[in-house]
Short mmCIF file of C-alpha atoms in Angstrom, two decimals:
data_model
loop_
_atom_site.label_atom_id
_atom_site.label_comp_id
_atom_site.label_asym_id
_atom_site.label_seq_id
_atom_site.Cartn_x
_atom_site.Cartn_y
_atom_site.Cartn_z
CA UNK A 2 82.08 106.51 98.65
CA UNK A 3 85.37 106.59 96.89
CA UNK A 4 89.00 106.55 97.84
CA UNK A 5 91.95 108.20 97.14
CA UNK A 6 95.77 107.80 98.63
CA UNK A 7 97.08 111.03 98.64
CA UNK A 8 100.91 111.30 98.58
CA UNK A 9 102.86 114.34 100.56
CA UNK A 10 106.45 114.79 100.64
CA UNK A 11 108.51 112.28 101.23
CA UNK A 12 111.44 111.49 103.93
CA UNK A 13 114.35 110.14 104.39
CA UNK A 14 115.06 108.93 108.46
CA UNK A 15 117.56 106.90 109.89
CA UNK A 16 116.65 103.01 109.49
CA UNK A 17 117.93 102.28 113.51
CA UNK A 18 115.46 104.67 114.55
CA UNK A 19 113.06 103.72 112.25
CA UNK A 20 112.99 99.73 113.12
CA UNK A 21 113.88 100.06 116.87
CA UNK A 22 115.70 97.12 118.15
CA UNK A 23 115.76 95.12 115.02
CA UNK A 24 119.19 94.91 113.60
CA UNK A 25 120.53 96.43 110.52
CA UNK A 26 121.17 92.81 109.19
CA UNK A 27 117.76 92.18 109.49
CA UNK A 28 115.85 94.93 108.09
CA UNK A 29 118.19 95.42 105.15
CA UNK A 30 116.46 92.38 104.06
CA UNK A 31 113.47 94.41 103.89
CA UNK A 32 114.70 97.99 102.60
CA UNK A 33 117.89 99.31 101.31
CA UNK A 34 119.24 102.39 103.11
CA UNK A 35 121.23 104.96 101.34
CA UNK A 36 125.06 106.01 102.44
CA UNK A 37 123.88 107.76 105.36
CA UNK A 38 121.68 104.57 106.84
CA UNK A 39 118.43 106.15 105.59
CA UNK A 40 115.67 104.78 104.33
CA UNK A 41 112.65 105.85 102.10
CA UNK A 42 109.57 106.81 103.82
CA UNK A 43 106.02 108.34 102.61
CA UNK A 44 103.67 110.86 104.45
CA UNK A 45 100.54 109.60 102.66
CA UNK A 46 97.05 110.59 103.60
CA UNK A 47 93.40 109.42 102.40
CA UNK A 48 91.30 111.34 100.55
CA UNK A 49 87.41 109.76 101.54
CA UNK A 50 83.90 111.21 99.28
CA UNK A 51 81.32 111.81 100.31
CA UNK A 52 81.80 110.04 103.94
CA UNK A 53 78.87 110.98 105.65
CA UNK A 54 78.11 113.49 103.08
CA UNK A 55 81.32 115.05 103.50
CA UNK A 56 84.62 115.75 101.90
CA UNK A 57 87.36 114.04 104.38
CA UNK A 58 91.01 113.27 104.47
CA UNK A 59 92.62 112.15 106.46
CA UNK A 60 96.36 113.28 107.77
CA UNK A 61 98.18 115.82 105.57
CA UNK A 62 101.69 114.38 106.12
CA UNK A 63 104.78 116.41 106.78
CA UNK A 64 104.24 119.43 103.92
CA UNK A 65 106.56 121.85 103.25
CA UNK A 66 106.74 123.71 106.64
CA UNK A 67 110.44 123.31 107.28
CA UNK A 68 112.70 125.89 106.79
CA UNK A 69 115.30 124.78 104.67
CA UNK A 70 118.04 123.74 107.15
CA UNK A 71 115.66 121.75 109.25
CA UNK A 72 114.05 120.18 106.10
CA UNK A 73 118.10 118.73 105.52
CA UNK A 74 118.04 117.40 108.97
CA UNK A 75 114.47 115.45 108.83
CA UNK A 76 115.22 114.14 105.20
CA UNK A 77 112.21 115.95 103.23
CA UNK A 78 112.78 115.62 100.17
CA UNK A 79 110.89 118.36 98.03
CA UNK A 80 110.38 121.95 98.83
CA UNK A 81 106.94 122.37 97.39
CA UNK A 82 103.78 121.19 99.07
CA UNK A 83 103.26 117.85 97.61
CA UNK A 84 99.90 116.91 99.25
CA UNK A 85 98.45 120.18 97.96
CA UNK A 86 99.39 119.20 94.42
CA UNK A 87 97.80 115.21 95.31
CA UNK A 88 94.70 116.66 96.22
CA UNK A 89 94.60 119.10 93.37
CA UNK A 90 95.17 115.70 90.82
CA UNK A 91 92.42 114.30 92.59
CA UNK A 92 90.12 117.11 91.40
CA UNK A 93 90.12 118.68 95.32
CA UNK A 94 91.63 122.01 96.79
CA UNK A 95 92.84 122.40 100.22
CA UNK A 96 89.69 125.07 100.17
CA UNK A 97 86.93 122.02 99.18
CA UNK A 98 88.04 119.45 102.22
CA UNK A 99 85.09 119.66 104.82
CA UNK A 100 87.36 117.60 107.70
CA UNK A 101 90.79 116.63 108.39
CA UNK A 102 91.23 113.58 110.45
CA UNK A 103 95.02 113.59 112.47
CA UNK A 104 95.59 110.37 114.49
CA UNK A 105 98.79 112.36 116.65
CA UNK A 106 100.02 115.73 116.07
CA UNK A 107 103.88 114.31 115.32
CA UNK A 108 104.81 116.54 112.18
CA UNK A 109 105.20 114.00 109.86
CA UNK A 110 101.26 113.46 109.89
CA UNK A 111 100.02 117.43 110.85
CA UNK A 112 102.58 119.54 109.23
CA UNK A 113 100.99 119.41 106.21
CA UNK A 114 97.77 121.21 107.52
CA UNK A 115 100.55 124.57 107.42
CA UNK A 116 101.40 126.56 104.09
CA UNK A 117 104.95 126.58 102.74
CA UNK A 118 107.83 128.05 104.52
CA UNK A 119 108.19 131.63 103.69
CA UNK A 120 111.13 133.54 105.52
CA UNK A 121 110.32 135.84 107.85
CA UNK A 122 106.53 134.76 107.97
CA UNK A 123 105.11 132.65 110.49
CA UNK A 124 102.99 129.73 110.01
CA UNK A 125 99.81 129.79 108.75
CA UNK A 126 97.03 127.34 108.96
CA UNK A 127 95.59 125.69 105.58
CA UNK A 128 92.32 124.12 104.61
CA UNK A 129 89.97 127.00 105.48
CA UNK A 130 86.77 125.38 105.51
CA UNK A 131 87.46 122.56 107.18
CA UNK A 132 86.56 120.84 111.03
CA UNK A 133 89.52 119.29 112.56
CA UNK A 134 89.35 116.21 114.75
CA UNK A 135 91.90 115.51 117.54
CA UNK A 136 91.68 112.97 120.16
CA UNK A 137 91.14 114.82 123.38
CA UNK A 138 93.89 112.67 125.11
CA UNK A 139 96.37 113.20 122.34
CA UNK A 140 95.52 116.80 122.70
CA UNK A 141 96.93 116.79 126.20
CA UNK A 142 100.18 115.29 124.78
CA UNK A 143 100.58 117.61 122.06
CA UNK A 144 100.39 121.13 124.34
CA UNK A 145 102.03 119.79 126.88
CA UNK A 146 104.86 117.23 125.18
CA UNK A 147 107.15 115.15 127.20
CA UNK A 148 111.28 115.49 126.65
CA UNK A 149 111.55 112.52 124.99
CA UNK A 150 109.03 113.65 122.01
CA UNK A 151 109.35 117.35 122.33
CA UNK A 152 110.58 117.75 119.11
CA UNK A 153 108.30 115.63 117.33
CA UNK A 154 105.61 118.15 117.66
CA UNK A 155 105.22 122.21 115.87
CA UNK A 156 105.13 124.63 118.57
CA UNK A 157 102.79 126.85 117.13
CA UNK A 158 100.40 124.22 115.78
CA UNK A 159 98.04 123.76 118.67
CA UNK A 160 97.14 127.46 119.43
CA UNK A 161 96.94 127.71 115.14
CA UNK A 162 94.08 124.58 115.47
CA UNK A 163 92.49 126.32 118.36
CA UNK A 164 92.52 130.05 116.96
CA UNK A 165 90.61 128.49 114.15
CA UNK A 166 87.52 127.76 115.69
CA UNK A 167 87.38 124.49 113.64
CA UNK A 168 88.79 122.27 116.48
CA UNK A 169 86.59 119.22 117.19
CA UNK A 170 88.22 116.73 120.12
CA UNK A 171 87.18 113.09 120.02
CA UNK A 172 86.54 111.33 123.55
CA UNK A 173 85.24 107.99 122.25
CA UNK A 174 84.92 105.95 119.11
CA UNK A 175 82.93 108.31 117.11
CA UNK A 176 82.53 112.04 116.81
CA UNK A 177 79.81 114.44 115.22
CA UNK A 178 81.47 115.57 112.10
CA UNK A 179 81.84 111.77 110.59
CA UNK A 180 78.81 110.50 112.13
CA UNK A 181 78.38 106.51 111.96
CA UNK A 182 80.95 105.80 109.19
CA UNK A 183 84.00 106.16 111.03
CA UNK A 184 85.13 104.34 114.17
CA UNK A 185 88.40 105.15 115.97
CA UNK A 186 90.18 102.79 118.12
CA UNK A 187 92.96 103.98 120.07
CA UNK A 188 96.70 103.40 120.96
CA UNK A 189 99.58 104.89 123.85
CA UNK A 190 102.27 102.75 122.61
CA UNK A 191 103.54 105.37 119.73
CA UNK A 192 102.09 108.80 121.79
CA UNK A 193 99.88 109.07 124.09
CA UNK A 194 95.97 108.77 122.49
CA UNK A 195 96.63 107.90 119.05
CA UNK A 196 93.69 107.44 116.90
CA UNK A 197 93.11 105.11 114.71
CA UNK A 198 90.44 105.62 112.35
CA UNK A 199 88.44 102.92 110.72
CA UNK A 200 85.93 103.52 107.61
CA UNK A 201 83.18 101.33 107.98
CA UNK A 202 82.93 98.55 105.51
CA UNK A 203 79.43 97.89 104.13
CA UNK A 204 78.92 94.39 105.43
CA UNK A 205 77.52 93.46 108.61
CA UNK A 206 78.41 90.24 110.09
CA UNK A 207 76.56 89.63 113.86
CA UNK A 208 76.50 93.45 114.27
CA UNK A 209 79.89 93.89 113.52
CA UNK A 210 81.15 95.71 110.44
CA UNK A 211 83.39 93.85 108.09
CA UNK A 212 85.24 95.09 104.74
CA UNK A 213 86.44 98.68 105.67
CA UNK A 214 89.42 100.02 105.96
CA UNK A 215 91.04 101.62 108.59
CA UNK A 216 94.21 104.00 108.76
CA UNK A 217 97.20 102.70 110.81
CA UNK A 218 99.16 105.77 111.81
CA UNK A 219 102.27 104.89 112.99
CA UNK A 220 101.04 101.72 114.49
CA UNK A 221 101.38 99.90 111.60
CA UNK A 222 103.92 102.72 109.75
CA UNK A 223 104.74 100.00 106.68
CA UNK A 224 104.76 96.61 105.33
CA UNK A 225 107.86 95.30 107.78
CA UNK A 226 105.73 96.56 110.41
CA UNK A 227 103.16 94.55 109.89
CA UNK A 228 105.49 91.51 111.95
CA UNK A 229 104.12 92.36 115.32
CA UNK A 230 107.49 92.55 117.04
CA UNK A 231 108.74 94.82 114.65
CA UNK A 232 108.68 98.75 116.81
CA UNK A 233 110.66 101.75 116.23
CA UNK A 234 112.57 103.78 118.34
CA UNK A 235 110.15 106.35 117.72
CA UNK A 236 107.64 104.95 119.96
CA UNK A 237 107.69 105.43 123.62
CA UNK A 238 106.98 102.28 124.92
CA UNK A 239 107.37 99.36 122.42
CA UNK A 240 106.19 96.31 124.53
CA UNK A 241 102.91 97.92 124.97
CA UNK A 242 102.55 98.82 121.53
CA UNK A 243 103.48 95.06 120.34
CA UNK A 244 100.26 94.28 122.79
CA UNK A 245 98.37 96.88 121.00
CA UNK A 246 99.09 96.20 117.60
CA UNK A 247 98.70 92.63 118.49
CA UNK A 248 95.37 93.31 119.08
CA UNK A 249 94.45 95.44 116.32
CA UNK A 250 95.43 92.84 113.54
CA UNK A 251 93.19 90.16 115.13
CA UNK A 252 90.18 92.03 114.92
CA UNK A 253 91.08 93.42 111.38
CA UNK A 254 91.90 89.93 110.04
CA UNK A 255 88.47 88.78 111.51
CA UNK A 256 86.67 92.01 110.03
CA UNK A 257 88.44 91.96 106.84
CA UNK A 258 89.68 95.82 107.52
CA UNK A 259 91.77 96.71 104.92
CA UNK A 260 95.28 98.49 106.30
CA UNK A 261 96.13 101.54 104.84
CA UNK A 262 99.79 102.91 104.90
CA UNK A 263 100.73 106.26 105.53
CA UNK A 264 104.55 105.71 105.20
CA UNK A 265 105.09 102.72 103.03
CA UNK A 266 106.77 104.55 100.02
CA UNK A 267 105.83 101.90 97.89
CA UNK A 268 102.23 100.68 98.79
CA UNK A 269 98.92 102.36 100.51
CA UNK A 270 96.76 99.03 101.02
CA UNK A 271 96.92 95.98 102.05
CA UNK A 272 94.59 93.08 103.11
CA UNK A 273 95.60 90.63 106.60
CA UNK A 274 96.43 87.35 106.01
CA UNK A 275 98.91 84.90 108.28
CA UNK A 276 101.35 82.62 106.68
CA UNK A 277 102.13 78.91 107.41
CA UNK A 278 104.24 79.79 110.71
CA UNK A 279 100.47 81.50 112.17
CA UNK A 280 101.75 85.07 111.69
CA UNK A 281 100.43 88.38 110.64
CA UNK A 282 101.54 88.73 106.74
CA UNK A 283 99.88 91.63 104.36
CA UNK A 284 98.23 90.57 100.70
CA UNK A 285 97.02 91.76 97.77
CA UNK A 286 99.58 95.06 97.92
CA UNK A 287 97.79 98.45 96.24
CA UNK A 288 100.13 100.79 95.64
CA UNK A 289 98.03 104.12 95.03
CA UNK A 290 94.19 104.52 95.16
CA UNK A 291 92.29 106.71 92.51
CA UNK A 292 88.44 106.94 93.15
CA UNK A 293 88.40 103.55 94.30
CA UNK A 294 85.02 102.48 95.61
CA UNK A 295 85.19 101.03 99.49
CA UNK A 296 84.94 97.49 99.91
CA UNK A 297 86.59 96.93 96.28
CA UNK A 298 88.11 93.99 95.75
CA UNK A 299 91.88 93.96 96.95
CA UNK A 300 93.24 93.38 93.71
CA UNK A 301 90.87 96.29 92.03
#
């Protein structure tokens, strides 16, 4: 199997929001905003083949679905469909991917499954041939969105993923389409019934796999985030998703799971290490991936 980080268009969103109840003092030791407080974000997504003898990526990012005004107000930064052309250096068309993997349904991860805004045409739906796996309680969330994250989700994507046909919902850790190679573990702290999606590493310790690497969401959005009190004021409840996340980087550390970054604009993996005060620091930063064969050497 081989691995590819596959960058989408980029963003630009308020740092506040984006670190929560950190203050500025604090994480403008760890990114520089521009004039208007923003900081640099990227809507990555991995590229996995063959995973279970399929063609799989997972998350598209936030694409080029935005009409122009509203692209201004979420920061996107290009008006072409970045992932497309990412997947197309790859050697991979949106026609060739067999599955698309979304952890939540917040545009910055699905709007990328839509074509480029046209005016006067509605959305359309991308990647033809491929199955798309939702978590069943996410799902829920996504038709039927609370106030507070209304606007975090496309109106018209959830009857577009049904219409298709191609819908597959996830109820535990593993569904059909991925078989034994992928495990998802779950979190409510961001949106309800995120999923977390871990590509089983080859080694097997005591039944338990170790060496994989498994694709954070917006649990772990970055590198700062890696500091397990670090939230944003994105997620809906932030003291559960400290819990969670505390969690999570245990059993990675343990396992050896390799973190991968959706919207780190500057690096895609990372191995778990913790640092002479016990906590959770990242390692061994790779900045892109390019056929890179799983359980690779961090530094490879």
């Amino acid at each position: 199997m081989k691995l590819w980080s596959i960058e989408g268009n980029s963003q630009r969103l308020d740092g506040g929001s984006m670190f929560g109840n950190a203050p500025r003092a604090l994480w403008t030791r760890w990114v520089e905003p521009d004039a208007d407080n923003r900081i640099r974000l990227a809507t990555r997504g991995l590229l996995a083949a063959p995973l279970n003898g399929r063609t799989v990526l997972f998350e598209a990012g936030v694409g080029a679905f935005f009409d122009p005004r509203m692209r201004e107000r979420f920061g996107v930064a290009e008006e072409g469909h970045v992932l497309l052309d990412s997947l197309r250096a790859a050697g991979v068309e949106h026609t060739d991917i067999d599955v698309v993997v979304l952890s939540h349904l917040h545009f910055d991860h699905a709007g990328g499954l839509l074509a480029p805004w046209q005016r006067d045409t509605p959305p359309r739906l991308l990647f033809p041939n491929a199955t798309f796996v939702v978590g069943r309680r996410h799902w829920q969330r996504a038709c039927h969105p609370h106030p507070r994250d209304r606007a975090s989700f496309i109106p018209e994507l959830p009857a577009l993923l049904e219409g298709s046909g191609r819908l597959e919902f996830v109820d535990g850790d593993r569904t059909p389409a991925l078989g034994d190679a992928v495990r998802f573990h779950y979190s409510d702290g961001h949106t309800p019934g995120m999923m977390l999606a871990e590509i089983l590493g080859p080694d097997l310790r005591e039944g338990r796999p170790h060496g994989g690497v498994v694709f954070c969401a917006d649990l772990v959005p970055g590198l700062p985030w890696v500091h397990v009190p670090i939230t944003m004021g994105y997620d809906r409840c932030a003291e559960l998703l400290v819990d969670e996340k505390q969690a999570f980087l245990e059993d990675k550390l343990v396992r050896d799971v390799h973190l991968f970054l959706t919207h780190d604009p500057d690096t895609s993996l990372v191995q778990l290490a913790r640092d002479e005060k016990g906590r959770f620091t990242a390692i061994h930063p790779v900045a892109r991936l390019a056929a890179r064969t799983l359980g690779a050497g961090a530094a490879a």
